[in-house]
Amino acid sequence: MNNIHIQNKESLTYSPKIILLICLALAFAVMNGTMFNIALPDVAETFALRTTQVSWMVTSFITVFALGTLIYGRLADLFPIRTLYTTGIALLALGGLIGFLAISYEMLIIGRIDQAMGAAAIPSLSFIIPVRYFPEHRGQVFGYLAATIAFASGIGPIVGGFVGGILSWRFIFLISVISALAIPIFRKSLPVGSRRPGKIDYIGALLVGLLVICLLFALTKLIVLPLFMAGCVFILLVWRIKAVPDPFINPKMLKHASYSRILLTSFFGTFIISGVLFTMPLLLRELYRSSTMEIGLIMFPGALAAGLLGKYVGKSIMYKGGERFTLFGLMFVTCGTLILSYVIGSSVWIVTIALFIAYIGFPFIQSATADLISQCLDEKESGTGLGLFNLVNFFAGAFSSAFLAKLIEMDEMFAFHPLRTDQANVVYNGIYLILGILGLLTTISFLIGLKKIMQKR
């Protein structure tokens, strides 16, 4: 770490080594959200659980992680990032140890919640660091972060399946424990920082938390009561925002037209990408009878390409701006899903190529929209603004999975494609067509918004 020089307690010199350190921590956090899914059947067998019971292993992590991304973003506006980062890593490692040693399912859930409390800090703070400490390299770092997220999302199930298959599901938890080794390095490398003036609206934070929980339950369980409760909590949250001088979420930020527009673009882009990644393993297992390892190998090229592309996308954003690369990402995702909607049922190699095209849109959208979002915010709003950005993207993934799972259950109603007249059509043709049309509409909307921005300039 010799190239990292802390100029004072509030500054940090840009170094490839600090970026590598942040990306490694981010990879651990992202993999924690994907590599445990493949172990659910083994966990259910160990503790004699029903499917609805074992699903809490996923639901508990999703709920706490989603809420944590926003809370850590707000905390970063007030407290030193070094303190929050090392606290998050410590909680992630502790949760992994609890899960590894769990003697009951309740203890296992506690471990997953602890993991989520820690993991939520890492993506939030990772996107804040370049904005706060080296804005001149912001686009490049966003590219690295987006590449890490894309690669870790794809490699997570493979790692989980490999470790769980050779050893047992318990050893997947030990991967999180390894992250504790990075704590001394973070403590040495990041600025000491100091407490900033301001206070946290704890009532507002509680209302935001309740809103997140209600919405996630409504989306993942597809039931009406949590949605009604979310509406009630939202009304209370609006009242709270208007009633206090320094609310948990500043409404001025949401009234910024460019910020809101980029936030929606990122939401729909992530919705489409998450939908492809959620449905592809199901498709390959159902139609092509692929094994878990074969599914991983089919999805791996896209994840690897996205990881490698992120570096170059980030550098290009620095010189050419995020608008162009957001558009490129939307075009890749749209083309990939539209091709998928037509080739389902064809050779698995053709499906792999179409998936590859869609997948490489991931780092374009993630890094470019993050760069555009950061340009809309002043330094004091960067923590909360980027925290909300991460929360919105997470919601997009959760909503996409729940929505598309429901479409798959409805089966024949969505088994259509206007260019396919044979009998090979299945529900996935219709799903990818819907995602492709959504990508097309999002691209058009982004172009219209971009045109208005250019006219104002």
Short mmCIF file of N, CA, C and O in Angstrom, two decimals, residues 33-34 37-38 40 58 62 153-154 157 219-222 269-286 295 299 337 340 355 358-359 362 394-410 427-428 431-432 435:
data_model
loop_
_atom_site.label_atom_id
_atom_site.label_comp_id
_atom_site.label_asym_id
_atom_site.label_seq_id
_atom_site.Cartn_x
_atom_site.Cartn_y
_atom_site.Cartn_z
N GLY A 33 -25.06 -11.67 -1.88
CA GLY A 33 -26.45 -11.63 -2.27
C GLY A 33 -26.84 -12.69 -3.29
O GLY A 33 -28.03 -12.89 -3.55
N THR A 34 -25.85 -13.39 -3.88
CA THR A 34 -26.17 -14.35 -4.94
C THR A 34 -25.69 -15.77 -4.68
O THR A 34 -26.32 -16.73 -5.13
N ASN A 37 -28.11 -18.54 -2.75
CA ASN A 37 -29.36 -19.06 -3.31
C ASN A 37 -29.25 -20.52 -3.71
O ASN A 37 -30.19 -21.31 -3.55
N ILE A 38 -28.09 -20.87 -4.23
CA ILE A 38 -27.91 -22.24 -4.71
C ILE A 38 -27.84 -23.25 -3.56
O ILE A 38 -28.01 -24.45 -3.76
N LEU A 40 -29.90 -23.15 -0.87
CA LEU A 40 -31.17 -23.21 -0.15
C LEU A 40 -31.71 -24.64 0.03
O LEU A 40 -32.18 -24.99 1.12
N VAL A 58 -33.28 -15.70 2.27
CA VAL A 58 -33.11 -14.71 1.21
C VAL A 58 -33.84 -13.42 1.55
O VAL A 58 -33.29 -12.32 1.43
N ILE A 62 -32.35 -9.57 1.86
CA ILE A 62 -32.79 -8.54 0.93
C ILE A 62 -33.34 -7.33 1.67
O ILE A 62 -33.01 -6.18 1.36
N SER A 153 -21.80 -10.62 -9.55
CA SER A 153 -23.17 -11.15 -9.67
C SER A 153 -23.18 -12.45 -10.45
O SER A 153 -23.94 -13.38 -10.12
N GLY A 154 -22.34 -12.51 -11.49
CA GLY A 154 -22.31 -13.72 -12.30
C GLY A 154 -21.52 -14.85 -11.68
O GLY A 154 -21.87 -16.02 -11.82
N PRO A 157 -23.04 -17.36 -7.89
CA PRO A 157 -23.64 -18.71 -7.87
C PRO A 157 -22.63 -19.82 -8.18
O PRO A 157 -22.74 -20.92 -7.64
N LEU A 219 -43.49 -6.80 -3.03
CA LEU A 219 -42.89 -7.20 -4.30
C LEU A 219 -42.48 -8.67 -4.30
O LEU A 219 -42.70 -9.38 -5.29
N THR A 220 -41.87 -9.13 -3.21
CA THR A 220 -41.35 -10.50 -3.19
C THR A 220 -42.44 -11.53 -2.91
O THR A 220 -42.36 -12.66 -3.38
N LYS A 221 -43.47 -11.14 -2.14
CA LYS A 221 -44.54 -12.08 -1.80
C LYS A 221 -45.80 -11.87 -2.64
O LYS A 221 -46.69 -12.72 -2.65
N LEU A 222 -45.84 -10.71 -3.35
CA LEU A 222 -46.97 -10.38 -4.21
C LEU A 222 -48.31 -10.47 -3.46
O LEU A 222 -49.24 -11.14 -3.89
N GLY A 269 -33.19 0.22 -16.47
CA GLY A 269 -32.06 -0.54 -17.01
C GLY A 269 -31.70 -1.71 -16.12
O GLY A 269 -31.48 -2.83 -16.60
N THR A 270 -31.66 -1.47 -14.81
CA THR A 270 -31.35 -2.54 -13.86
C THR A 270 -32.48 -3.57 -13.82
O THR A 270 -32.22 -4.77 -13.67
N PHE A 271 -33.72 -3.12 -13.95
CA PHE A 271 -34.87 -4.03 -13.99
C PHE A 271 -34.71 -5.04 -15.12
O PHE A 271 -34.92 -6.25 -14.93
N ILE A 272 -34.33 -4.56 -16.28
CA ILE A 272 -34.19 -5.45 -17.45
C ILE A 272 -33.03 -6.42 -17.26
O ILE A 272 -33.17 -7.63 -17.48
N ILE A 273 -31.87 -5.89 -16.86
CA ILE A 273 -30.70 -6.75 -16.67
C ILE A 273 -30.96 -7.80 -15.60
O ILE A 273 -30.66 -8.99 -15.78
N SER A 274 -31.53 -7.38 -14.48
CA SER A 274 -31.84 -8.32 -13.39
C SER A 274 -32.84 -9.37 -13.85
O SER A 274 -32.75 -10.54 -13.46
N GLY A 275 -33.78 -8.96 -14.68
CA GLY A 275 -34.77 -9.91 -15.20
C GLY A 275 -34.12 -10.99 -16.06
O GLY A 275 -34.48 -12.17 -15.95
N VAL A 276 -33.17 -10.58 -16.88
CA VAL A 276 -32.46 -11.55 -17.72
C VAL A 276 -31.67 -12.52 -16.85
O VAL A 276 -31.70 -13.75 -17.06
N LEU A 277 -30.95 -11.99 -15.85
CA LEU A 277 -30.12 -12.83 -15.00
C LEU A 277 -30.96 -13.75 -14.11
O LEU A 277 -30.53 -14.84 -13.75
N PHE A 278 -32.17 -13.31 -13.76
CA PHE A 278 -33.06 -14.14 -12.93
C PHE A 278 -33.68 -15.27 -13.74
O PHE A 278 -33.77 -16.42 -13.28
N THR A 279 -34.12 -14.97 -14.95
CA THR A 279 -34.85 -15.97 -15.74
C THR A 279 -33.94 -16.93 -16.49
O THR A 279 -34.35 -18.06 -16.78
N MET A 280 -32.71 -16.52 -16.80
CA MET A 280 -31.85 -17.36 -17.63
C MET A 280 -31.56 -18.72 -16.99
O MET A 280 -31.65 -19.76 -17.68
N PRO A 281 -31.19 -18.81 -15.70
CA PRO A 281 -30.98 -20.15 -15.12
C PRO A 281 -32.23 -21.01 -15.16
O PRO A 281 -32.15 -22.22 -15.40
N LEU A 282 -33.40 -20.39 -14.93
CA LEU A 282 -34.65 -21.15 -14.99
C LEU A 282 -34.91 -21.66 -16.41
O LEU A 282 -35.31 -22.82 -16.61
N LEU A 283 -34.66 -20.80 -17.38
CA LEU A 283 -34.83 -21.17 -18.78
C LEU A 283 -33.90 -22.31 -19.16
O LEU A 283 -34.32 -23.31 -19.78
N LEU A 284 -32.63 -22.21 -18.81
CA LEU A 284 -31.65 -23.23 -19.18
C LEU A 284 -31.95 -24.57 -18.51
O LEU A 284 -31.76 -25.63 -19.11
N ARG A 285 -32.43 -24.51 -17.26
CA ARG A 285 -32.76 -25.76 -16.57
C ARG A 285 -34.02 -26.40 -17.17
O ARG A 285 -34.08 -27.61 -17.37
N GLU A 286 -35.04 -25.58 -17.47
CA GLU A 286 -36.33 -26.10 -17.93
C GLU A 286 -36.29 -26.56 -19.38
O GLU A 286 -36.79 -27.64 -19.71
N ILE A 295 -24.98 -24.20 -16.42
CA ILE A 295 -25.60 -22.88 -16.36
C ILE A 295 -24.56 -21.82 -16.02
O ILE A 295 -24.51 -20.74 -16.63
N MET A 299 -23.33 -18.59 -18.41
CA MET A 299 -23.47 -17.20 -17.98
C MET A 299 -22.13 -16.53 -17.70
O MET A 299 -22.03 -15.30 -17.68
N THR A 337 -32.05 -8.55 -25.32
CA THR A 337 -33.33 -9.15 -24.90
C THR A 337 -34.25 -9.40 -26.09
O THR A 337 -34.97 -10.41 -26.12
N LEU A 340 -32.96 -12.50 -27.69
CA LEU A 340 -33.35 -13.65 -26.85
C LEU A 340 -34.81 -14.02 -27.08
O LEU A 340 -35.16 -15.21 -27.10
N LEU A 355 -27.34 -13.64 -24.75
CA LEU A 355 -27.15 -13.29 -23.34
C LEU A 355 -25.91 -12.42 -23.17
O LEU A 355 -25.91 -11.45 -22.40
N ALA A 358 -26.66 -8.82 -24.07
CA ALA A 358 -27.43 -8.14 -23.03
C ALA A 358 -26.57 -7.85 -21.81
O ALA A 358 -26.65 -6.77 -21.21
N TYR A 359 -25.73 -8.81 -21.45
CA TYR A 359 -24.94 -8.71 -20.21
C TYR A 359 -23.95 -7.55 -20.27
O TYR A 359 -23.72 -6.86 -19.26
N PHE A 362 -24.56 -4.07 -18.83
CA PHE A 362 -24.55 -3.85 -17.38
C PHE A 362 -23.55 -2.77 -16.96
O PHE A 362 -23.94 -1.77 -16.32
N PHE A 394 -31.45 -1.60 -6.29
CA PHE A 394 -31.76 -2.83 -5.58
C PHE A 394 -33.24 -3.16 -5.69
O PHE A 394 -33.63 -4.31 -5.89
N PHE A 395 -34.08 -2.14 -5.56
CA PHE A 395 -35.51 -2.33 -5.72
C PHE A 395 -35.84 -2.84 -7.11
O PHE A 395 -36.72 -3.68 -7.30
N ALA A 396 -35.13 -2.30 -8.10
CA ALA A 396 -35.37 -2.73 -9.47
C ALA A 396 -35.12 -4.23 -9.62
O ALA A 396 -35.90 -4.94 -10.26
N GLY A 397 -34.03 -4.71 -9.00
CA GLY A 397 -33.73 -6.14 -9.07
C GLY A 397 -34.76 -6.98 -8.35
O GLY A 397 -35.20 -8.02 -8.85
N ALA A 398 -35.19 -6.53 -7.15
CA ALA A 398 -36.18 -7.28 -6.38
C ALA A 398 -37.53 -7.31 -7.09
O ALA A 398 -38.19 -8.35 -7.18
N PHE A 399 -37.94 -6.16 -7.61
CA PHE A 399 -39.22 -6.08 -8.30
C PHE A 399 -39.21 -6.90 -9.58
O PHE A 399 -40.18 -7.59 -9.92
N SER A 400 -38.09 -6.85 -10.31
CA SER A 400 -37.96 -7.61 -11.55
C SER A 400 -38.13 -9.10 -11.29
O SER A 400 -38.89 -9.79 -11.99
N SER A 401 -37.44 -9.62 -10.27
CA SER A 401 -37.52 -11.05 -9.96
C SER A 401 -38.94 -11.47 -9.58
O SER A 401 -39.46 -12.48 -10.05
N ALA A 402 -39.59 -10.66 -8.71
CA ALA A 402 -40.94 -10.98 -8.27
C ALA A 402 -41.94 -10.91 -9.42
O ALA A 402 -42.80 -11.79 -9.59
N PHE A 403 -41.82 -9.87 -10.22
CA PHE A 403 -42.75 -9.67 -11.34
C PHE A 403 -42.62 -10.77 -12.39
O PHE A 403 -43.61 -11.34 -12.85
N LEU A 404 -41.38 -11.08 -12.76
CA LEU A 404 -41.17 -12.09 -13.80
C LEU A 404 -41.49 -13.50 -13.29
O LEU A 404 -41.95 -14.35 -14.07
N ALA A 405 -41.28 -13.74 -12.00
CA ALA A 405 -41.67 -15.03 -11.43
C ALA A 405 -43.17 -15.23 -11.56
O ALA A 405 -43.66 -16.34 -11.85
N LYS A 406 -43.93 -14.15 -11.36
CA LYS A 406 -45.38 -14.24 -11.50
C LYS A 406 -45.77 -14.49 -12.95
O LYS A 406 -46.69 -15.29 -13.23
N LEU A 407 -45.08 -13.87 -13.91
CA LEU A 407 -45.37 -14.10 -15.32
C LEU A 407 -45.08 -15.55 -15.71
O LEU A 407 -45.81 -16.15 -16.50
N ILE A 408 -44.00 -16.10 -15.15
CA ILE A 408 -43.67 -17.49 -15.45
C ILE A 408 -44.76 -18.42 -14.94
O ILE A 408 -45.13 -19.40 -15.58
N GLU A 409 -45.33 -18.10 -13.77
CA GLU A 409 -46.42 -18.91 -13.23
C GLU A 409 -47.65 -18.84 -14.11
O GLU A 409 -48.40 -19.81 -14.23
N MET A 410 -47.86 -17.67 -14.75
CA MET A 410 -49.03 -17.51 -15.63
C MET A 410 -48.83 -18.21 -16.96
O MET A 410 -49.79 -18.37 -17.73
N VAL A 427 -43.15 -19.42 -22.45
CA VAL A 427 -43.37 -18.17 -21.75
C VAL A 427 -42.16 -17.24 -21.83
O VAL A 427 -42.32 -16.01 -21.84
N TYR A 428 -40.95 -17.78 -21.95
CA TYR A 428 -39.76 -16.94 -21.96
C TYR A 428 -39.68 -16.07 -23.21
O TYR A 428 -39.10 -14.99 -23.17
N ILE A 431 -41.66 -13.07 -22.26
CA ILE A 431 -41.00 -12.29 -21.21
C ILE A 431 -39.86 -11.46 -21.78
O ILE A 431 -39.74 -10.26 -21.49
N TYR A 432 -39.04 -12.06 -22.62
CA TYR A 432 -37.91 -11.30 -23.18
C TYR A 432 -38.39 -10.25 -24.17
O TYR A 432 -37.76 -9.20 -24.33
N LEU A 435 -39.38 -7.38 -21.96
CA LEU A 435 -38.18 -6.68 -21.49
C LEU A 435 -37.53 -5.87 -22.61
O LEU A 435 -37.03 -4.75 -22.38
#
